[in-house]
Coordinates of C-alpha atoms in Angstrom, one line a residue:
Chain U
M1 CA 5.7 29.3 7.0
V2 CA 5.6 26.7 5.3
N3 CA 3.4 26.4 1.8
L4 CA 0.8 23.5 1.0
Q5 CA -0.6 25.3 -0.8
L6 CA -0.3 23.7 -4.6
D7 CA 0.7 25.5 -7.3
E8 CA -2.8 25.0 -9.5
K9 CA -4.9 25.7 -7.5
T10 CA -8.1 24.1 -7.3
L11 CA -11.6 23.9 -5.3
E12 CA -9.5 20.5 -4.2
N13 CA -5.8 20.3 -4.1
R14 CA -4.5 19.0 -6.7
Q15 CA -1.5 18.1 -9.4
E16 CA -1.2 16.7 -12.7
F17 CA 1.7 14.7 -14.3
A18 CA 1.6 13.0 -17.9
P19 CA 3.4 9.3 -17.9
A20 CA 6.2 10.4 -20.2
R21 CA 6.4 6.9 -22.0
A22 CA 2.9 3.9 -21.8
L23 CA 3.8 1.3 -19.0
A24 CA 4.1 -1.5 -21.1
G25 CA 0.9 -4.0 -21.0
A26 CA -1.4 -0.9 -19.9
P27 CA -2.1 1.9 -21.5
S28 CA 0.1 2.6 -24.7
N29 CA 0.0 5.5 -25.9
E30 CA -0.2 8.7 -23.4
A31 CA -3.7 7.4 -22.3
F32 CA -3.8 8.4 -19.3
V33 CA -3.3 12.0 -16.4
E34 CA -2.8 11.3 -12.7
T35 CA -3.4 14.3 -11.1
A36 CA -3.2 14.7 -6.5
H37 CA -6.3 15.6 -5.0
G38 CA -5.9 16.3 -1.5
F39 CA -10.1 16.8 -0.2
G40 CA -13.4 15.9 2.0
D41 CA -11.7 15.1 5.4
G42 CA -8.2 14.9 5.3
L43 CA -8.4 13.0 2.0
V44 CA -6.2 11.7 0.1
G45 CA -5.9 10.3 -3.3
V46 CA -5.1 9.4 -7.0
L47 CA -7.1 10.6 -9.9
T48 CA -6.2 8.3 -13.1
R49 CA -8.1 9.4 -16.4
P50 CA -8.2 8.8 -20.1
R51 CA -6.6 11.8 -22.5
V52 CA -10.1 11.9 -24.3
A53 CA -13.4 11.3 -24.0
A54 CA -14.3 9.1 -21.3
S55 CA -16.7 7.1 -20.1
K56 CA -19.8 8.6 -17.7
V57 CA -18.2 6.2 -15.6
G58 CA -16.2 6.2 -13.0
V59 CA -14.8 3.5 -10.8
L60 CA -13.0 3.6 -7.4
L61 CA -11.1 2.0 -5.7
L62 CA -10.6 1.1 -2.2
N63 CA -8.2 -0.1 0.2
A64 CA -8.0 -3.4 0.4
G65 CA -7.4 -4.7 4.6
L66 CA -5.3 -0.9 5.6
T67 CA -2.6 -1.5 3.0
R68 CA -2.4 2.1 1.1
H69 CA -4.3 2.7 -1.6
T70 CA -2.0 1.2 -3.9
G71 CA -3.3 -1.8 -3.6
P72 CA -1.1 -4.9 -2.9
F73 CA 1.7 -5.2 -4.9
R74 CA 0.7 -1.8 -5.9
M75 CA -2.3 -3.7 -8.5
H76 CA -4.7 -0.6 -8.1
V77 CA -1.7 1.5 -9.8
E78 CA -2.2 -0.8 -12.7
L79 CA -5.1 -1.4 -12.5
A80 CA -6.2 2.4 -12.5
Q81 CA -3.4 2.7 -15.7
K82 CA -4.9 -0.3 -17.8
L83 CA -9.3 1.0 -17.1
A84 CA -8.3 4.2 -18.2
G85 CA -7.4 3.1 -21.4
Q86 CA -9.9 2.0 -21.7
G87 CA -11.9 5.1 -21.4
F88 CA -12.6 5.0 -17.2
A89 CA -11.9 7.5 -14.9
V90 CA -10.2 5.4 -11.5
L91 CA -9.9 7.2 -8.5
R92 CA -8.5 5.4 -5.9
F93 CA -7.9 6.8 -2.6
D94 CA -6.9 6.5 1.9
Q95 CA -10.2 6.1 3.5
S96 CA -10.0 8.0 6.9
G97 CA -6.9 6.1 9.1
L98 CA -5.3 4.9 6.0
G99 CA -2.9 4.7 3.5
D100 CA -1.9 8.6 3.0
S101 CA -5.1 10.4 4.5
A102 CA -5.7 11.8 8.1
S103 CA -7.0 9.9 11.1
P104 CA -10.4 10.1 11.6
G105 CA -11.5 13.2 13.0
K106 CA -15.2 12.9 13.2
A107 CA -17.1 9.4 14.9
A108 CA -17.0 6.6 12.9
G109 CA -20.8 5.7 12.2
E110 CA -21.4 7.0 8.7
R111 CA -17.6 7.7 7.8
R112 CA -17.7 4.6 5.1
Q113 CA -20.3 6.0 2.9
R114 CA -19.8 10.3 3.6
E115 CA -16.1 9.5 2.7
T116 CA -17.3 7.9 -0.4
D117 CA -19.4 10.2 -1.1
A118 CA -16.7 12.5 -1.2
A119 CA -14.7 10.5 -3.2
M120 CA -17.9 10.0 -6.2
R121 CA -17.9 13.6 -6.1
L122 CA -14.4 14.5 -6.8
L123 CA -14.0 12.2 -9.4
A124 CA -18.0 13.6 -11.1
Q125 CA -16.0 16.8 -10.9
E126 CA -12.9 16.3 -13.3
S127 CA -14.4 13.7 -14.7
G128 CA -18.2 14.3 -15.0
V129 CA -18.9 10.7 -14.7
E130 CA -21.7 10.6 -13.7
R131 CA -21.9 6.8 -12.3
F132 CA -20.1 4.4 -10.5
V133 CA -18.0 0.7 -9.6
L134 CA -16.9 -0.1 -6.2
C135 CA -13.8 -2.7 -6.6
G136 CA -12.3 -3.6 -3.4
L137 CA -9.9 -6.9 -2.0
C138 CA -11.5 -8.1 1.1
S139 CA -12.5 -6.0 4.1
G140 CA -12.3 -3.2 0.5
A141 CA -15.4 -5.5 -0.9
D142 CA -17.3 -5.3 2.3
D143 CA -17.0 -1.9 1.6
A144 CA -18.3 -1.7 -1.9
F145 CA -21.6 -4.0 -0.8
H146 CA -23.2 -2.1 1.4
V147 CA -22.2 1.0 0.2
G148 CA -23.5 -0.2 -3.9
A149 CA -27.1 -1.3 -2.0
V150 CA -28.0 2.0 -0.7
D151 CA -26.8 4.6 -3.2
A152 CA -28.5 5.0 -6.3
R153 CA -25.1 6.6 -7.7
V154 CA -23.5 2.7 -7.7
A155 CA -24.1 1.1 -11.5
G156 CA -21.6 -2.2 -10.3
A157 CA -19.8 -3.7 -8.2
I158 CA -16.0 -6.1 -8.0
L159 CA -15.5 -7.4 -5.0
L160 CA -12.8 -9.8 -4.3
D161 CA -13.1 -12.5 -2.1
G162 CA -15.9 -10.3 -0.9
V163 CA -19.5 -11.2 1.2
A164 CA -20.5 -14.9 1.5
Y165 CA -21.9 -17.4 4.0
P166 CA -20.4 -20.9 5.1
T167 CA -23.2 -23.5 4.4
P168 CA -23.7 -27.1 4.9
G169 CA -22.1 -27.2 1.4
F170 CA -18.8 -25.6 2.8
W171 CA -18.6 -27.6 5.7
V172 CA -18.7 -30.9 4.5
R173 CA -16.5 -29.9 1.8
H174 CA -14.1 -27.9 4.1
A175 CA -14.5 -31.1 7.8
L176 CA -14.2 -34.0 5.3
P177 CA -10.8 -34.4 4.2
R178 CA -9.3 -32.9 7.2
L179 CA -11.2 -35.6 9.2
L180 CA -8.6 -38.0 7.7
D181 CA -5.8 -35.9 9.4
F182 CA -5.5 -36.8 13.2
G183 CA -3.2 -33.7 13.1
K184 CA -5.5 -31.1 11.6
V185 CA -8.5 -32.2 14.4
L186 CA -5.9 -32.4 17.1
R187 CA -4.8 -27.8 16.1
F188 CA -8.8 -27.6 15.5
L189 CA -9.5 -28.5 19.4
M190 CA -6.5 -26.4 21.0
S191 CA -7.3 -24.1 19.0
R192 CA -11.1 -24.3 19.9
R193 CA -9.6 -23.5 23.9
N194 CA -7.7 -20.4 22.6
P195 CA -9.4 -19.2 19.6
A196 CA -7.3 -16.1 17.5
P197 CA -8.7 -14.2 15.8
S198 CA -9.4 -15.1 12.4
L199 CA -9.4 -13.3 8.6
S200 CA -13.4 -13.4 9.6
D201 CA -12.6 -11.0 12.7
F202 CA -12.2 -8.2 10.5
R203 CA -14.7 -8.5 8.4
D204 CA -17.7 -6.5 8.1
W205 CA -20.1 -8.3 7.1
P206 CA -23.9 -7.9 7.2
E207 CA -26.1 -10.7 9.0
R208 CA -27.1 -13.6 6.5
T209 CA -30.1 -12.4 5.4
K210 CA -29.6 -9.0 4.7
A211 CA -27.0 -9.8 2.9
R212 CA -29.7 -11.6 0.6
G213 CA -32.4 -8.3 0.9
M214 CA -28.6 -6.1 -0.1
L215 CA -27.9 -8.2 -3.0
A216 CA -31.2 -8.4 -4.5
E217 CA -32.1 -4.9 -4.2
M218 CA -28.5 -4.4 -6.2
V219 CA -30.0 -6.7 -8.3
A220 CA -33.7 -5.3 -8.9
R221 CA -31.7 -1.6 -9.3
D222 CA -29.9 -3.3 -12.2
V223 CA -26.5 -3.2 -10.6
R224 CA -23.9 -5.7 -12.4
L225 CA -21.9 -7.4 -10.0
L226 CA -18.2 -9.4 -10.3
F227 CA -17.6 -11.9 -7.4
V228 CA -14.3 -13.3 -7.7
F229 CA -12.9 -15.7 -4.2
T230 CA -9.6 -16.9 -4.5
G231 CA -8.0 -20.4 -2.3
G232 CA -7.9 -17.1 0.1
A233 CA -11.2 -17.1 0.9
Y234 CA -11.1 -20.6 2.1
H235 CA -11.8 -21.1 4.8
Y236 CA -15.5 -19.0 4.0
F237 CA -15.3 -20.2 -0.2
N238 CA -15.2 -23.3 -1.6
H239 CA -17.6 -23.7 -4.4
R240 CA -19.2 -21.5 -7.1
A241 CA -23.0 -22.9 -6.0
Q242 CA -22.0 -21.4 -2.8
L243 CA -22.7 -18.0 -3.4
G244 CA -26.0 -18.5 -4.5
A245 CA -26.8 -21.1 -1.7
S246 CA -25.5 -18.2 0.6
L247 CA -26.8 -15.4 -0.9
G248 CA -30.1 -15.7 -2.3
R249 CA -31.9 -16.2 -6.5
A250 CA -30.5 -12.8 -6.8
A251 CA -26.9 -14.7 -7.6
H252 CA -27.9 -16.6 -10.0
E253 CA -29.6 -13.1 -12.7
K254 CA -28.3 -12.3 -15.0
Q255 CA -26.6 -9.3 -13.3
V256 CA -24.1 -11.2 -10.8
S257 CA -20.6 -12.9 -12.3
L258 CA -18.7 -15.4 -10.8
D259 CA -15.2 -16.5 -10.6
F260 CA -14.3 -18.9 -8.3
W261 CA -10.0 -19.1 -8.4
P262 CA -8.2 -21.2 -5.7
E263 CA -5.1 -21.5 -6.8
Y264 CA -4.6 -18.4 -6.8
D265 CA -3.5 -16.1 -2.8
H266 CA -5.8 -13.5 -1.3
T267 CA -3.1 -10.9 -1.8
F268 CA -2.3 -11.8 -5.6
F269 CA 1.2 -11.5 -5.3
L270 CA 2.7 -13.5 -8.3
R271 CA 2.7 -11.4 -11.3
K272 CA 1.6 -13.6 -13.6
H273 CA -2.1 -14.2 -11.3
R274 CA -2.7 -10.2 -10.8
R275 CA -1.7 -9.8 -15.1
V276 CA -5.2 -12.9 -14.9
L277 CA -6.9 -10.6 -12.7
L278 CA -6.3 -7.4 -14.4
K279 CA -7.5 -8.2 -17.6
R280 CA -10.5 -10.1 -16.1
I281 CA -11.6 -7.1 -14.4
A282 CA -11.3 -4.8 -17.5
A283 CA -12.7 -7.4 -19.5
W284 CA -15.9 -7.8 -17.4
M285 CA -16.6 -3.9 -17.3
A286 CA -15.6 -3.9 -21.3
S287 CA -19.0 -5.9 -21.4
E288 CA -20.4 -4.7 -18.1
F289 CA -19.9 -0.2 -19.4
G290 CA -18.0 -0.2 -22.7
G291 CA -16.1 1.7 -23.4
K292 CA -12.6 0.0 -25.6
T293 CA -12.1 -3.9 -25.7
P294 CA -9.2 -4.6 -23.4
Chain O
M1 CA -2.5 18.6 7.2
S2 CA -0.3 17.4 4.4
A3 CA -0.2 18.6 0.9
P4 CA 0.4 15.4 -1.3
F5 CA 1.6 16.9 -5.3
F6 CA 4.2 14.9 -7.7
F7 CA 7.1 16.7 -8.3
G8 CA 10.3 15.6 -10.2
A9 CA 12.4 15.5 -14.0
P10 CA 9.8 15.1 -17.0
G11 CA 9.1 11.3 -17.6
R12 CA 10.7 10.6 -13.5
N13 CA 7.8 12.0 -11.4
L14 CA 7.5 11.8 -8.3
F15 CA 3.8 11.8 -5.4
G16 CA 5.1 13.4 -2.4
L17 CA 2.8 14.4 1.1
L18 CA 3.7 16.9 2.0
H19 CA 3.7 17.4 6.4
G20 CA 3.3 21.0 8.1
R21 CA 1.3 23.5 9.9
E22 CA 0.3 26.7 7.7
E23 CA 1.9 28.9 10.2
A24 CA 4.6 27.8 12.1
H25 CA 5.9 30.5 15.0
P26 CA 9.1 30.4 14.9
A27 CA 10.0 28.2 12.0
S28 CA 11.0 25.9 11.7
K29 CA 15.1 26.2 9.5
H30 CA 15.2 22.8 8.9
A31 CA 12.8 20.2 8.0
L32 CA 12.5 15.8 7.7
L33 CA 12.8 13.8 4.4
L34 CA 11.6 10.7 5.6
C35 CA 12.8 7.7 3.4
A36 CA 11.1 4.3 2.6
P37 CA 11.5 1.3 2.6
L38 CA 11.2 -1.0 -0.4
L39 CA 9.9 -3.4 -1.9
Q40 CA 7.5 -5.0 0.2
D41 CA 8.7 -2.9 4.1
G42 CA 7.2 0.4 1.8
I43 CA 4.3 -1.4 2.4
R44 CA 4.0 -2.7 5.7
S45 CA 5.2 -0.4 6.8
H46 CA 4.0 3.6 5.0
R47 CA 1.8 4.4 7.9
A48 CA 3.5 4.3 10.7
L49 CA 6.4 7.0 8.3
W50 CA 2.9 8.7 8.2
S51 CA 2.4 9.5 11.7
L52 CA 5.7 10.0 12.6
A53 CA 5.8 12.0 9.3
Q54 CA 2.6 13.6 10.1
T55 CA 3.9 14.6 13.5
V56 CA 6.5 15.6 12.9
G57 CA 4.4 18.3 10.2
E58 CA 2.2 19.6 13.0
F59 CA 5.3 20.1 15.8
G60 CA 5.7 22.9 12.5
I61 CA 8.9 21.3 11.2
P62 CA 8.0 20.4 7.2
A63 CA 7.9 16.9 6.9
L64 CA 8.2 15.1 3.8
T65 CA 7.2 12.1 2.7
F66 CA 7.6 10.0 -0.9
D67 CA 7.9 7.3 -3.5
W68 CA 11.1 6.3 -5.6
Y69 CA 10.9 6.1 -8.6
G70 CA 9.0 3.3 -9.4
T71 CA 6.9 3.1 -6.6
G72 CA 3.6 3.2 -4.8
D73 CA 2.5 6.8 -6.8
S74 CA 5.6 7.5 -8.7
G75 CA 5.7 6.7 -12.2
G76 CA 7.0 3.4 -14.2
Q77 CA 6.7 0.5 -13.3
D78 CA 8.4 -1.2 -10.0
V79 CA 11.3 -3.4 -12.4
E80 CA 12.8 0.5 -12.6
L81 CA 13.2 1.3 -9.7
T82 CA 17.4 1.8 -10.3
L83 CA 19.8 2.4 -7.2
P84 CA 21.1 5.6 -9.9
G85 CA 17.2 7.0 -9.7
M86 CA 16.7 5.9 -6.3
L87 CA 20.4 8.6 -5.9
D88 CA 18.3 11.4 -7.8
D89 CA 14.6 11.5 -6.5
L90 CA 16.5 11.8 -2.9
E91 CA 18.2 14.7 -4.2
R92 CA 14.9 15.8 -6.3
A93 CA 13.2 14.9 -2.9
C94 CA 15.8 17.1 -1.0
A95 CA 15.8 20.1 -3.2
E96 CA 11.3 20.3 -3.7
L97 CA 10.7 20.1 -0.2
L98 CA 14.0 23.2 0.9
R99 CA 12.2 24.6 -1.2
R100 CA 8.9 23.5 0.1
G101 CA 9.3 24.0 3.7
E102 CA 10.8 26.8 2.9
V103 CA 14.2 25.8 5.1
S104 CA 17.4 26.1 4.8
S105 CA 18.2 22.9 5.5
V106 CA 17.0 19.3 5.2
Q107 CA 17.2 15.6 7.5
F108 CA 17.0 12.5 7.1
L109 CA 15.4 9.8 7.8
A110 CA 15.6 6.4 6.5
L111 CA 13.9 2.3 7.6
R112 CA 15.3 -0.4 7.7
S113 CA 16.9 -0.7 3.4
A114 CA 16.5 2.8 2.3
A115 CA 19.6 3.5 4.3
L116 CA 21.2 2.3 2.0
P117 CA 20.9 4.5 -1.3
L118 CA 19.4 7.7 1.2
L119 CA 23.9 7.1 2.7
A120 CA 25.4 6.6 -0.7
A121 CA 23.7 9.2 -1.8
L122 CA 25.1 11.7 1.0
E123 CA 28.1 10.0 0.4
R124 CA 29.2 12.2 -2.1
R125 CA 27.5 15.5 0.1
V126 CA 30.7 18.1 0.7
D127 CA 28.4 19.2 4.2
P128 CA 28.5 17.6 7.0
V129 CA 24.3 16.2 7.8
E130 CA 22.4 15.1 10.1
I131 CA 21.2 11.7 9.3
V132 CA 18.5 8.6 11.7
L133 CA 19.0 5.5 10.5
W134 CA 15.7 3.0 11.9
D135 CA 16.7 -0.1 12.0
P136 CA 19.0 -0.4 9.7
Q137 CA 19.4 -2.9 7.0
L138 CA 23.4 -2.3 6.8
D139 CA 25.1 -5.0 4.7
G140 CA 23.5 -5.3 0.9
A141 CA 25.0 -8.9 0.6
K142 CA 22.0 -9.6 3.8
L143 CA 19.8 -8.0 2.4
V144 CA 19.5 -9.2 -1.4
A145 CA 20.4 -12.9 -0.3
S146 CA 17.6 -12.0 3.2
W147 CA 14.4 -10.9 0.1
K148 CA 15.1 -13.5 -1.6
D149 CA 14.9 -16.0 1.4
Q150 CA 12.0 -14.2 1.9
H151 CA 10.4 -15.1 -1.5
R152 CA 11.2 -18.4 -1.2
Q153 CA 9.2 -18.8 1.6
Q154 CA 6.7 -16.6 -0.1
L155 CA 6.2 -19.4 -2.5
D156 CA 6.9 -22.4 -1.0
G157 CA 6.3 -22.2 3.9
S158 CA 3.4 -19.6 4.6
G159 CA 0.3 -21.5 3.6
R160 CA -0.3 -18.9 1.1
Y161 CA -1.8 -21.3 -2.2
V162 CA -4.1 -24.2 -0.8
N163 CA -2.8 -27.4 -2.3
V164 CA -1.5 -26.2 -4.8
T165 CA 2.3 -24.5 -5.9
H166 CA 3.6 -21.6 -7.9
E167 CA 6.8 -21.0 -9.4
S168 CA 7.6 -16.7 -9.7
D169 CA 8.1 -15.4 -13.1
E170 CA 11.9 -14.5 -14.1
G171 CA 12.8 -11.6 -12.0
E172 CA 9.7 -11.4 -9.7
L173 CA 10.7 -10.7 -6.3
L174 CA 8.2 -10.6 -3.0
G175 CA 5.7 -9.3 -5.4
F176 CA 7.8 -7.3 -7.4
G177 CA 9.5 -7.8 -10.6
V178 CA 13.0 -6.6 -9.1
S179 CA 16.0 -5.6 -12.1
D180 CA 18.9 -8.0 -11.3
A181 CA 20.7 -4.1 -12.0
L182 CA 18.9 -2.7 -9.0
L183 CA 19.9 -6.6 -7.2
D184 CA 23.1 -6.4 -8.3
A185 CA 24.2 -2.9 -7.1
L186 CA 22.2 -2.7 -3.8
S187 CA 24.4 -6.4 -3.1
A188 CA 28.0 -4.3 -3.6
L189 CA 26.6 -1.6 -0.8
D190 CA 28.6 -1.9 2.4
A191 CA 27.4 0.9 4.7
A192 CA 30.6 0.5 6.5
H193 CA 32.8 1.1 3.5
I194 CA 30.5 4.8 2.6
R195 CA 32.3 7.5 3.7
L196 CA 29.6 10.6 5.1
P197 CA 30.5 14.0 5.4
Q198 CA 33.0 14.9 7.9
G199 CA 31.3 16.3 11.1
S200 CA 27.6 14.6 9.9
R201 CA 25.7 13.1 12.5
V202 CA 24.0 9.7 13.1
R203 CA 21.5 8.9 14.5
M204 CA 20.4 5.2 14.6
A205 CA 17.0 3.7 16.6
I206 CA 17.4 0.0 16.9
W207 CA 15.7 -2.8 19.0
E208 CA 19.0 -4.9 19.4
M209 CA 22.8 -3.5 18.8
N210 CA 24.5 -6.1 16.0
D211 CA 28.0 -7.2 14.4
D212 CA 26.7 -4.8 11.0
L213 CA 25.3 -1.9 13.0
D214 CA 28.0 -1.7 15.2
R215 CA 31.0 -2.5 12.5
F216 CA 28.8 0.7 10.6
A217 CA 29.9 2.8 13.5
R218 CA 33.6 2.3 14.1
E219 CA 34.0 2.9 10.5
Q220 CA 32.5 6.7 11.0
R221 CA 33.7 7.3 14.0
A222 CA 37.1 6.2 12.2
G223 CA 35.8 8.8 9.5
G224 CA 35.1 12.1 12.1
V225 CA 31.2 11.3 12.0
S226 CA 29.1 11.5 15.2
V227 CA 27.0 8.0 15.7
E228 CA 24.9 8.0 18.9
A229 CA 22.1 4.8 20.0
V230 CA 19.1 4.3 21.1
L231 CA 17.8 1.3 21.5
L232 CA 13.3 0.6 20.7
D233 CA 11.0 -0.8 23.3
E234 CA 11.4 -4.2 22.2
G235 CA 8.2 -5.4 23.0
E236 CA 7.6 -3.8 20.4
R237 CA 9.5 -5.4 17.9
P238 CA 8.2 -6.2 14.3
E239 CA 8.1 -9.1 13.0
W240 CA 9.4 -8.0 9.3
N241 CA 11.1 -12.0 8.5
V242 CA 8.1 -13.8 10.2
P243 CA 6.5 -15.4 6.4
S244 CA 2.6 -15.4 8.0
R245 CA 2.8 -11.8 9.1
F246 CA 4.4 -10.3 6.1
G247 CA 0.8 -9.0 4.7
G248 CA 0.5 -7.1 7.7
Q249 CA 1.2 -3.4 8.4
V250 CA 3.6 -2.8 10.7
F251 CA 3.1 0.5 13.1
P252 CA 5.4 0.1 16.8
R253 CA 4.1 3.5 18.2
R254 CA 6.0 3.3 21.2
A255 CA 8.6 3.8 18.5
V256 CA 7.6 6.1 16.5
A257 CA 6.8 8.1 19.3
Q258 CA 9.7 8.3 20.9
L259 CA 11.6 9.0 17.3
A260 CA 9.1 12.2 16.3
Q261 CA 10.1 13.4 20.7
R262 CA 13.6 13.3 19.4
M263 CA 12.9 14.7 16.3
T264 CA 10.8 17.3 17.7
A265 CA 13.5 18.2 20.8
Q266 CA 11.4 17.3 22.8
V267 CA 13.3 14.5 24.3
P268 CA 17.5 14.8 24.0
W269 CA 18.8 12.7 22.1

């Protein structure tokens, strides 16, 4: 018989460790504790909690595409530990069918909402948080946008290469330089004859008018939003002004912050770029939700 | 079902996920320890290894996936991944699997670059071992050279950056901090020169035979080790080294099914 019971029994499966020493560039004084959890309907995640009194706002890190909950190049691990050092409890977890979580056992219908709800409940139960910031890259940003629009417990969202729509200005900026390159024009025409799936085929964006309404609703609820666009979004986003042009007046409200980093790539391949991103998120969390200054 | 947990020595915490059945009749006498490849290959193939472990576990054979120290959810920074550390991680993961799986022996499976630390660890054993090497990379010097080549391609030839070029920091490889000590230690490893305990059994699940595999098989057989090879369906061979596929997941479903059937003895090797 296999012993799948864990040493420390709680309502959820849980095991704990404290780092032996601090990580460079992250919490400097054994500031956090990490615990492994099985929860919900076969979901798996790791919770990073500050050792001392935590903020009442917790953070959920959502899967970036099909990548496991540790994030591209382990970015979510570093981010969780950095934010825990600022006083925020952070849960990184896998949605069903991804990473360490079981394959989905129920119909897809409300799965995103149901699983995010299970994650929020776990985070609240284990760390006492009452409201949540959802953070995701690519499809994770799409999930954060959808859930944030309908769940009143969501206090903020960090959307990395998240939702935005091409505008006339986008097409002018995108197409003009390419029209002078015969090779690019030819490749474009060939691709129209036999279109291959692009990144946008894997995104989950609402219809534009609906997205405007969702953003307006979040802003009206005083949800804080940080949009970060990189060069990896060049096929649909190429200017700061495009956010307001495509998502409406709410994008200009004080609840919305925007960074546009065209020189960076979609998954932050280089460590120096990840350091910039983590520093930006840490500063934004401190300014919007308090906690220790990073 | 599966259960996540942390284990390991104080100060060297490892993340593991045990797959199994609460009640398996008859109870398996052995378990399976799965070793993930290093760097980006580990991230890309995670779900494939999870799926294999899950299938084997549901069949009643306890199966453990884990993160090397300095990778995934385990403690440590990425630069703290070392060869001696991995050998230690393997011993601890094996002990944990024996204890939690309530079995008397462990079989091993390594994907790609994981073959090198696994073989180096098992060389220290006295009793025969059973190993499955899935698409193994057996020449450490070639492995490190291919990583460095892939890294250059990601910076210059993958379309990752638009109208800009970037240089990586010192000690950075394929998105991770990697120590010279690790690269030197891996470069010095040639699996053909590793002496497994006499009477051991190695099965290779491969898409194509090559000189390194052939040389490894000959050397091991000369040392009294049984080596067999199973050819996988060429049609779903992963594009490990194609720059534009670098960020994509690798999940060769038929290979996972083939391996699971053999690991559970439903189909003979």
